[in-house]
Coordinates of C-alpha atoms and ligand atoms in Angstrom, one line a residue:
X544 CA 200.3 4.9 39.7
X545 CA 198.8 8.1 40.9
X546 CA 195.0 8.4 41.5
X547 CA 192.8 10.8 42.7
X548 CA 189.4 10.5 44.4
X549 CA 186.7 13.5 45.0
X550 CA 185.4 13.0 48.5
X551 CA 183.5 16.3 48.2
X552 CA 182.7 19.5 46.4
X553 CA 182.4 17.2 42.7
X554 CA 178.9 18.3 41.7
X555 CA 178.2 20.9 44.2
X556 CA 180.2 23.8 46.1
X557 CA 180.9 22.4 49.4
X558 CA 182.7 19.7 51.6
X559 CA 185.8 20.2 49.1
X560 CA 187.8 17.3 50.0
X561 CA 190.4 15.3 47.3
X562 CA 192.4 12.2 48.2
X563 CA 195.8 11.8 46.1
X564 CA 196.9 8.5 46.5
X565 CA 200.8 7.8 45.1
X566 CA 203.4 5.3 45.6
X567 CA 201.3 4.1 48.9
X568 CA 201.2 7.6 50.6
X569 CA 197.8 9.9 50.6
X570 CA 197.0 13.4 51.3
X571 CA 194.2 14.7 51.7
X572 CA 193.7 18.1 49.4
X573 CA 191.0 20.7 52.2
X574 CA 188.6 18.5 54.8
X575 CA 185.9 20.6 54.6
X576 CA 181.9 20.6 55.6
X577 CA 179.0 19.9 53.3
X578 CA 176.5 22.7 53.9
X579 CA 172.9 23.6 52.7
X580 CA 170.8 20.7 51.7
X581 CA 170.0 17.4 54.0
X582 CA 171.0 15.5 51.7
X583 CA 174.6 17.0 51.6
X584 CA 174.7 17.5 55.1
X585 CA 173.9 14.3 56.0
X586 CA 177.3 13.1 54.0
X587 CA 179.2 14.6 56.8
X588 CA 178.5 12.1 59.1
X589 CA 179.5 9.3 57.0
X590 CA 183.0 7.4 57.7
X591 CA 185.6 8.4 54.9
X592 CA 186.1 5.5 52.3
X593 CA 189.6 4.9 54.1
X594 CA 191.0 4.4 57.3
X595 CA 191.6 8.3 58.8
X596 CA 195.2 6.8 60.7
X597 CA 196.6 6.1 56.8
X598 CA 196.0 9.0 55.8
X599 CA 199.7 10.9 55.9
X600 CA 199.1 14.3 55.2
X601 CA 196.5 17.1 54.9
X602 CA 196.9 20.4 52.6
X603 CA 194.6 23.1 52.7
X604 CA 193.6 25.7 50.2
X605 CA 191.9 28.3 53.2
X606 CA 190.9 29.0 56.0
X607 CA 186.7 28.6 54.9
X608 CA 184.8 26.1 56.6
X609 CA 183.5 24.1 53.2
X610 CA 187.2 23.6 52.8
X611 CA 188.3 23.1 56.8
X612 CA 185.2 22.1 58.7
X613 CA 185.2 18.5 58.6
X614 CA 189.2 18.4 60.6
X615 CA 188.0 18.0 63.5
X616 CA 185.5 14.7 62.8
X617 CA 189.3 13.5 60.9
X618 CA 191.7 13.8 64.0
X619 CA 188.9 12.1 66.3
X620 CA 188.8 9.7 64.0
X621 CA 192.4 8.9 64.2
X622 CA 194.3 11.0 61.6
X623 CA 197.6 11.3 63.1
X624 CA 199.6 13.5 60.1
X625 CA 200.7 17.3 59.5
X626 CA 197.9 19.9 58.1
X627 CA 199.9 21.8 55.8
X628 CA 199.0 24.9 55.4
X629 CA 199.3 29.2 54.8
X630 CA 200.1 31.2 58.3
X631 CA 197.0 33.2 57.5
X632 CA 194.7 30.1 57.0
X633 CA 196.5 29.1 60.3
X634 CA 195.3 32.0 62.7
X635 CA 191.8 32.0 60.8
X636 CA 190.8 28.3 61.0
X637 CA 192.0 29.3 64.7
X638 CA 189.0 31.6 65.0
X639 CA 186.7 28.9 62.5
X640 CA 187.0 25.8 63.9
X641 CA 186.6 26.7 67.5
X642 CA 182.9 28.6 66.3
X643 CA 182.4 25.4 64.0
X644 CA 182.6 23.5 66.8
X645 CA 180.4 25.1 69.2
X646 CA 177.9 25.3 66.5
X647 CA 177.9 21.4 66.1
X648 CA 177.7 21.4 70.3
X649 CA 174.7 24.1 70.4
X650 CA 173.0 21.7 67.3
X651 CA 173.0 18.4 69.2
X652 CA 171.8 20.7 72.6
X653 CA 168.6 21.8 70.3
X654 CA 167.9 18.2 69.2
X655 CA 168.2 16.7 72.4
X656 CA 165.6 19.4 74.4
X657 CA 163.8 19.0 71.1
X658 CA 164.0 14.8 71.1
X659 CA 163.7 15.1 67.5
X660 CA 166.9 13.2 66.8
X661 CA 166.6 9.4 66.2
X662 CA 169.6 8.9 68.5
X663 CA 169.4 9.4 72.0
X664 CA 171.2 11.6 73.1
X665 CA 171.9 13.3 69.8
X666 CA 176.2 13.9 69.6
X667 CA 177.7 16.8 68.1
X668 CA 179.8 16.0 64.8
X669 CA 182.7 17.5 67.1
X670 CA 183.4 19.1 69.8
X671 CA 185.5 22.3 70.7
X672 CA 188.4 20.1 71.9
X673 CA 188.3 17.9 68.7
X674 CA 188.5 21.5 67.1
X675 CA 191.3 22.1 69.5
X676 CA 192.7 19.0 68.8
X677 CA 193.2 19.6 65.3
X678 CA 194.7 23.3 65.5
X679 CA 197.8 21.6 66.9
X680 CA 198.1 19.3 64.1
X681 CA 199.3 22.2 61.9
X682 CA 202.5 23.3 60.1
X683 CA 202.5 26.6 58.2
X684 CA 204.4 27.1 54.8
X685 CA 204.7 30.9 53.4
X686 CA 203.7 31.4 49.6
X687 CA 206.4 30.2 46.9
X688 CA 208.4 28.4 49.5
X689 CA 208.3 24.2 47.7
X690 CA 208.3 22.1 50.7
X691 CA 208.7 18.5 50.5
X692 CA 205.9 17.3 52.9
X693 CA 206.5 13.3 52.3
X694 CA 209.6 11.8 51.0
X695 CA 208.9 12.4 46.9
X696 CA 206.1 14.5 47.4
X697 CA 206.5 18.4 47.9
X698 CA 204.2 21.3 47.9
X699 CA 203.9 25.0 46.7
X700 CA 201.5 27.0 47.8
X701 CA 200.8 30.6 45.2
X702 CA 198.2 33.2 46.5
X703 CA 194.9 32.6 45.2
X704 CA 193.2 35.9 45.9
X705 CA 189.8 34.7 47.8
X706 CA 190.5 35.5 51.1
X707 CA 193.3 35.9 53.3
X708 CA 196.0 32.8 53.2
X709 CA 193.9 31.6 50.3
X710 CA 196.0 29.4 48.3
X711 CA 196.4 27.7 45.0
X712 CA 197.8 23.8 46.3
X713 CA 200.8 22.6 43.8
X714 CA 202.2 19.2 44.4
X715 CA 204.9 17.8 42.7
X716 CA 205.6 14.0 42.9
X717 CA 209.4 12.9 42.4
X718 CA 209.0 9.7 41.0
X719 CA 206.4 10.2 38.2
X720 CA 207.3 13.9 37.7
X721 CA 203.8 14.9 37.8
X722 CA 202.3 18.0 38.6
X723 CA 199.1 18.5 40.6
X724 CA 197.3 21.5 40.8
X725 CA 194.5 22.6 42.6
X726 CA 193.2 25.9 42.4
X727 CA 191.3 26.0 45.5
X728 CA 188.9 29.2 45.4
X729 CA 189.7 31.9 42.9
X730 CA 189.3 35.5 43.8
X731 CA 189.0 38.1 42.0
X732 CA 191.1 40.3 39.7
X733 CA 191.8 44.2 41.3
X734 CA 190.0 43.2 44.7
X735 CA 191.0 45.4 48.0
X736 CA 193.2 43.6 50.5
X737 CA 194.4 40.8 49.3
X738 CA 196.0 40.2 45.7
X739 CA 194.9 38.6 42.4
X740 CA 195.1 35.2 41.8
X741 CA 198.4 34.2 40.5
X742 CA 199.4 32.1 37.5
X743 CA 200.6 29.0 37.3
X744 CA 202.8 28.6 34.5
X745 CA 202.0 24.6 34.0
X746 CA 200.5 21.3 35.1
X747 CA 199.4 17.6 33.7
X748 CA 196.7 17.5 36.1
X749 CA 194.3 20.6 37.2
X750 CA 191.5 20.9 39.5
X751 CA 189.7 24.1 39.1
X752 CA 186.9 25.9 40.9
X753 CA 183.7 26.6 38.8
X754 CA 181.4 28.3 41.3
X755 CA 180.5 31.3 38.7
X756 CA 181.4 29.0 35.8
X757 CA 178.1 30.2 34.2
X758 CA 177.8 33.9 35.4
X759 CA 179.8 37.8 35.3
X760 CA 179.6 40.4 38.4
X761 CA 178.6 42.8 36.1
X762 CA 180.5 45.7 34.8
X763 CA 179.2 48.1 37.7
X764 CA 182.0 47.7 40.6
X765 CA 181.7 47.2 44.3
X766 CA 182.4 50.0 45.7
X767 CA 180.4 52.1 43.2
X768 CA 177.6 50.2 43.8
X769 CA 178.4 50.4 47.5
X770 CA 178.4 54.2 47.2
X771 CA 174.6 54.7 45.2
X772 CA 173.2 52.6 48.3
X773 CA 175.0 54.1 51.3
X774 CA 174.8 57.7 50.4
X775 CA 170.9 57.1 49.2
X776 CA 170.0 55.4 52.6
X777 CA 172.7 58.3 54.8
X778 CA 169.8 61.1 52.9
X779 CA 167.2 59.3 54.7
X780 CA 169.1 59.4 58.0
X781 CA 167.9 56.2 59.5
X782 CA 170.1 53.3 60.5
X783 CA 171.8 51.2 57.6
X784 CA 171.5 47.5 59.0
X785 CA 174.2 45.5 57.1
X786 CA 174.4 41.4 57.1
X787 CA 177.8 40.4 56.2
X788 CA 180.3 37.5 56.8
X789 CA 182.9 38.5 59.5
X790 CA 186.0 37.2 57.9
X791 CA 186.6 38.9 54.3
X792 CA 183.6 40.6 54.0
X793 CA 183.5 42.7 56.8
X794 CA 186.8 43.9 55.4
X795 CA 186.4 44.6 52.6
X796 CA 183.3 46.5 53.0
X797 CA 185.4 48.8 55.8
X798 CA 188.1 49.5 53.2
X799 CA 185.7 50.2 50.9
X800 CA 183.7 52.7 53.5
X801 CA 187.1 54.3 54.3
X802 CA 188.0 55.1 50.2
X803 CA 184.4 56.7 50.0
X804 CA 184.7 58.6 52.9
X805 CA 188.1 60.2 52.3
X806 CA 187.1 60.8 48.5
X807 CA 184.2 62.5 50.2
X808 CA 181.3 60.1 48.1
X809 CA 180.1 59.1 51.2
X810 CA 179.3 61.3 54.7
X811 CA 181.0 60.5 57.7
X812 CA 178.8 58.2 60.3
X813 CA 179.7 55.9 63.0
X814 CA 180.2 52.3 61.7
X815 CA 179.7 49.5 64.6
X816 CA 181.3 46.1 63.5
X817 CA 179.0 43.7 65.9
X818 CA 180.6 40.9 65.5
X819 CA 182.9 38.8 68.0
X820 CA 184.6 36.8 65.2
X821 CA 184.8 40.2 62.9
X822 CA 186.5 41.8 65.6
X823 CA 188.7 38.9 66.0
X824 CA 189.4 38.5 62.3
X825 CA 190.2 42.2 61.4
X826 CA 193.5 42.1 63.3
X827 CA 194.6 38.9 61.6
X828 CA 194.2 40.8 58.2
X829 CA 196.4 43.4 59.5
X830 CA 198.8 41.0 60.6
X831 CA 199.5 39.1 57.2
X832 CA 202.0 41.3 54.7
X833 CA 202.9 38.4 52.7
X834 CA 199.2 38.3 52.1
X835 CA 198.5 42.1 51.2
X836 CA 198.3 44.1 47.8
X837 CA 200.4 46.9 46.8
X838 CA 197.7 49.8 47.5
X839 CA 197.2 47.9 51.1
X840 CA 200.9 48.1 52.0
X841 CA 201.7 50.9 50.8
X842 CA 198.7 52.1 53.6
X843 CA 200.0 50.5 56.0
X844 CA 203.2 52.0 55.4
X845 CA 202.1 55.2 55.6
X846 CA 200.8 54.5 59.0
X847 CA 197.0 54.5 57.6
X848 CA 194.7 51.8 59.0
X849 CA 192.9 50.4 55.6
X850 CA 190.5 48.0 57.7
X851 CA 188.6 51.2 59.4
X852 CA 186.5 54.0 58.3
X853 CA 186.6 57.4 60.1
X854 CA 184.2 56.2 62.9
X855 CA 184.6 52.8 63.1
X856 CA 183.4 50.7 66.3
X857 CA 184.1 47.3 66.8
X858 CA 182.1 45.8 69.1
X859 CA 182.5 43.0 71.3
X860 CA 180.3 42.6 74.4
X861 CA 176.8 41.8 74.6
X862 CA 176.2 44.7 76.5
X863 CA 177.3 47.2 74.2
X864 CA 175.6 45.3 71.4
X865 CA 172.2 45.5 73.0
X866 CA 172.8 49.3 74.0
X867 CA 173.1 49.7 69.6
X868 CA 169.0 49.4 70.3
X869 CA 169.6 53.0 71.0
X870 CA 170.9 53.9 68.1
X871 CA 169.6 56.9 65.9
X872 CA 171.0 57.3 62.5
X873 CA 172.5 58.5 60.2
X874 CA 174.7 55.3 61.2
X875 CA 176.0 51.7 60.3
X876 CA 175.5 48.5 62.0
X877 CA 177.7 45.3 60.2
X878 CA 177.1 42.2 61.4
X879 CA 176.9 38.5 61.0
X880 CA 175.8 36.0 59.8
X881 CA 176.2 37.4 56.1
X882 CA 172.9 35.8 55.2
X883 CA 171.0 36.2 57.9
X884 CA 170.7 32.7 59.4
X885 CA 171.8 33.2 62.8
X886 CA 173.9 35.5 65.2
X887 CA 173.3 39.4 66.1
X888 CA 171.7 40.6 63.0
X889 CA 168.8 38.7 63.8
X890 CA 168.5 41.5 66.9
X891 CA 169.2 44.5 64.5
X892 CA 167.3 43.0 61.6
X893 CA 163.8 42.4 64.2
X894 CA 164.6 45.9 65.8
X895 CA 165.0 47.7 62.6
X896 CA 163.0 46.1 60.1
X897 CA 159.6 47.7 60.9
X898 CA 161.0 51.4 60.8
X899 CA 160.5 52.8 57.1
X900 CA 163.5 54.9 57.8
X901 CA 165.9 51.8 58.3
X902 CA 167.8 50.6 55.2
X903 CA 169.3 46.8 55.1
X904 CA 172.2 46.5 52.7
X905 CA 172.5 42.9 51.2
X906 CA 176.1 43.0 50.4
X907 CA 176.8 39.1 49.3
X908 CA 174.8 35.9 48.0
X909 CA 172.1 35.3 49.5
X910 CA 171.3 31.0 49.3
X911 CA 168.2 29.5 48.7
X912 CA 165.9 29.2 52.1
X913 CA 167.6 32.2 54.0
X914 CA 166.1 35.2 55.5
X915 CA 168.4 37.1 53.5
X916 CA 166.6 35.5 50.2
X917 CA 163.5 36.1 51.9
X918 CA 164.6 39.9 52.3
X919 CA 166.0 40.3 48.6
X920 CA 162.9 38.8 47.3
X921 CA 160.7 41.6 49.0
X922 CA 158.9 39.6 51.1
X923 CA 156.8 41.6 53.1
X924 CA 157.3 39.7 57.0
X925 CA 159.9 36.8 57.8
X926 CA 160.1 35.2 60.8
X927 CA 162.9 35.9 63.6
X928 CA 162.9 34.2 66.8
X929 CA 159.8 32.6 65.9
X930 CA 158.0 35.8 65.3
X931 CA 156.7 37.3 62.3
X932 CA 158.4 40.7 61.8
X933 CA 157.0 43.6 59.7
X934 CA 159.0 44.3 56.4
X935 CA 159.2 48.6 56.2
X936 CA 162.8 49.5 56.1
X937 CA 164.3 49.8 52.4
X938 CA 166.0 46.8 51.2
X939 CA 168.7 47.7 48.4
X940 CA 171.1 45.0 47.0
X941 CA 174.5 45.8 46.3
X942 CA 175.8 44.4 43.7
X943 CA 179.5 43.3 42.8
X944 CA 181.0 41.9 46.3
X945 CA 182.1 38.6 45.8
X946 CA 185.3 36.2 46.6
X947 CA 184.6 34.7 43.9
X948 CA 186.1 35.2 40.1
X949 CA 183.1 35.2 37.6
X950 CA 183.6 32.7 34.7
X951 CA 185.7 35.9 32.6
X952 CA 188.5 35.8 35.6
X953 CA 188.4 31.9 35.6
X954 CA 189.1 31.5 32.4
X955 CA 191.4 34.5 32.5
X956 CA 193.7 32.8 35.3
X957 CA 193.6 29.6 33.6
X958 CA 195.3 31.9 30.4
X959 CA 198.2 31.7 32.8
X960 CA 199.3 28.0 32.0
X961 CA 201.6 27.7 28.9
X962 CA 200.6 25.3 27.5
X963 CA 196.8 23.5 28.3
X964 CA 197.1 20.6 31.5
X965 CA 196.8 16.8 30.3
X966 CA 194.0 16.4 32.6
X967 CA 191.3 19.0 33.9
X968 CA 188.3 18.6 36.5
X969 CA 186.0 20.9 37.4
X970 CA 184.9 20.9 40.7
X971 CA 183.4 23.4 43.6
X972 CA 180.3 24.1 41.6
X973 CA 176.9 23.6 40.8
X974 CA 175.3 21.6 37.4
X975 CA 174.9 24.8 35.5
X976 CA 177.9 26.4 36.5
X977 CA 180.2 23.1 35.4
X978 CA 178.5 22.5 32.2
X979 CA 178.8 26.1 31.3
X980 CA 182.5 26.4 32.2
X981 CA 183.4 22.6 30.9
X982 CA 181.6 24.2 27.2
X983 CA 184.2 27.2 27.7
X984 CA 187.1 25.1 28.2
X985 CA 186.8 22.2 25.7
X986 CA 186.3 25.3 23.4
X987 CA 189.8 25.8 23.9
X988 CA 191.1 22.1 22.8
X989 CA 191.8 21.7 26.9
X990 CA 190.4 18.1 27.5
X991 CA 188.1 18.6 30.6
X992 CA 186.1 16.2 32.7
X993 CA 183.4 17.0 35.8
X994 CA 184.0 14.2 38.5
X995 CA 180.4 12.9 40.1
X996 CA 181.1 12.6 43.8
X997 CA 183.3 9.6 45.1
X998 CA 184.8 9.1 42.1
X999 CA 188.0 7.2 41.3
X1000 CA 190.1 8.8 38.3
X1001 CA 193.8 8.0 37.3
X1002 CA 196.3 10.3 36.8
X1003 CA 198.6 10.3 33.6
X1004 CA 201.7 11.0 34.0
Ligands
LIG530 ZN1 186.1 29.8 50.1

């Protein structure tokens, strides 16, 4: 018998985590965080619904901390096993889990100087050596290479297109012949760096992402967006202040600026990356050719640097980051977080945000509560450092970034299986999203289920 149980991600888009359980061995399919919402994160300090040291294995999809972030808590807990997983996602959890970490350690800081925890003192979730701890509990298996992981069971991993090392998870058991698929996160189709999603040609189970299961990008593309807003704020000649995330973002949006400039749709200005973990991160996606796209190699081939526009900075020390204070435009400042919440943009955003000639670029999603909402919605002041800051600079969004396939791409990846999978769940999105998407595919005659959150199902074989 062959079940599967959704620990995470079944009715919402994070803490992604799916326990297969056949022929007495488990693995665990991505350990990742709950974010946003209490209530979810709260669930990230309860005890998993089975002993962590009979757990044997755990496969992950990426490298993104909904899908990673809750490692750590496992191998303190006592999983013992292998974490399976890409090279790429390797070096990048490397750069995740360790920040992750100190996040949790900064967290538990606040609430004890705070003494608004009810436990005293407050712990982190995990520390940087549990982080530590479970970086050495990985093995790395290239694309298309079937390994078996546990006697009977063996695993494919086929690029998924979201980020670097994102991968779509394909186990095969021996004994039942049964194929498991899980999609993991889906990029998108003709997106810089990294390639589209691949297809899988069949499966009797499939697990399948659904986080724009109800929406489209839009016809308008990226980088043309990209284009109207950068060359409308360059006329202005004040400072473009950029939040985005440091791994996948930051690189496309430098690939992007480099096309523009050499097509000459943009002018030439300095660029400052101000970011530690983007100026970690951007050598890592230089460093992975089995996870590039033809137009990316064939850069690099030709000794072009893709990841870099003319006058590209990356900055590292505090120091030089403070000194960007200085700065007169025309000129770029990218920076993290991508929505605002925390790092150095908070210092660019209260510096710049007052001056009318400033121009803030909202390149991603923007969730519920943030100061980049806040920003996109037009208020007039938000709060930063626990002042209020004036709102004058011009706020433009720029529409069409996303890792995410839209519900047309979904659907169009899920064309690739021959023939339609015995079982599918939709998981990794929101109500709306998964009813929307579940519609589309029982359209299609594919019989489709969306799992609540802890439960059971069996798997036919
Ligand atoms: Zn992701």
């Amino acid at each position: 018998m062959t079940t599967l149980q959704f620990l995470g991600a079944a009715g919402t888009v994070t803490g992604s985590k799916y326990l297969l359980e056949h022929d007495r061995r488990r693995v665990l399919v991505d350990c990742g965080l709950f974010q946003g919402i209490k209530e979810l994160r709260l669930r990230n300090w309860e005890p998993l619904p089975l002993d962590p040291g009979s757990l044997d294995a755990v496969v992950l999809t990426h490298a993104h901390i909904d899908h990673t972030g809750a490692l750590p808590r496992l191998v303190k807990a006592g999983f013992k096993g292998p974490v399976f997983s890409t090279p790429a996602t390797r070096d990048l959890a490397g750069l995740l889990l360790p920040d992750s970490a100190h996040l949790q350690e900064e967290e538990a800081r606040y609430a004890n100087k705070g003494g608004f925890s009810k436990h005293s003192p407050a712990l982190p979730l995990y520390t940087a050596d549990d982080a530590q701890a479970a970086l050495h509990r990985f093995q790395t298996i290239g694309y298309r290479q079937p390994r078996e992981i546990l006697p009977g069971i063996s695993l494919t991993f086929v690029r998924a297109g979201h980020i670097l090392g994102s991968a779509i998870c394909i186990l095969e058991l021996a004994t039942s012949r049964q194929r498991i698929v899980f999609s993991g996160d889906l990029g998108r189709y003709d997106a810089p760096i990294v390639p589209d999603p691949e297809p899988v040609e069949y499966a009797n189970a499939l697990l399948m992402e659904s986080t724009y299961g109800d929406r489209t990008h839009g016809e308008l593309k990226a980088i043309d967006s990209l284009a109207a807003a950068v060359e409308d704020s360059a006329r202005r000649k004040g400072v473009i202040v950029m939040p985005a995330f440091a791994i996948g973002r930051t690189q496309e949006i430098l690939y992007d600026l480099r096309e523009l400039e050499e097509a000459k749709r943009i002018p030439v200005m300095d660029v400052f990356v101000d970011s530690p973990m983007a100026c970690d991160a951007t050598p890592i996606y230089l460093a992975h050719p089995e996870d590039h796209d033809l137009d990316m190699t064939a850069m690099l081939k030709k000794g072009i640097s893709p990841l870099k526009s003319r006058h590209t900075h990356f900055v590292n020390s505090v120091e030089e980051s403070k000194r960007l204070n200085e700065l007169t435009g025309p000129a770029m400042i990218i920076s993290a977080s991508g929505m605002a919440t925390g790092g150095r943009i908070l210092h660019h955003l209260k510096h710049h945000l007052p001056d009318p000639n400033s121009t803030v670029l909202l390149v991603g999603y923007q969730a519920e509560g943030t100061r980049g909402r806040r920003l996109l919605e037009g208020e007039k002041a938000i709060r930063i450092h626990g002042e209020m800051v004036e709102v004058k600079a011009k706020v433009i969004t720029v529409s069409g970034f996303s890792a995410h396939g839209d519900w047309r791409e979904l659907l169009r990846w899920a064309d690739g299986f021959r023939a339609p999978p015995k079982q599918t769940f939709l998981v990794h999105g929101e109500a709306p999203a998964l009813e929307a998407l579940k519609g589309r595919i029982a359209q299609r005659g594919w019989p489709v289920h969306v799992p609540v959150h802890l439960e059971t199902v069996q798997l036919d074989g």
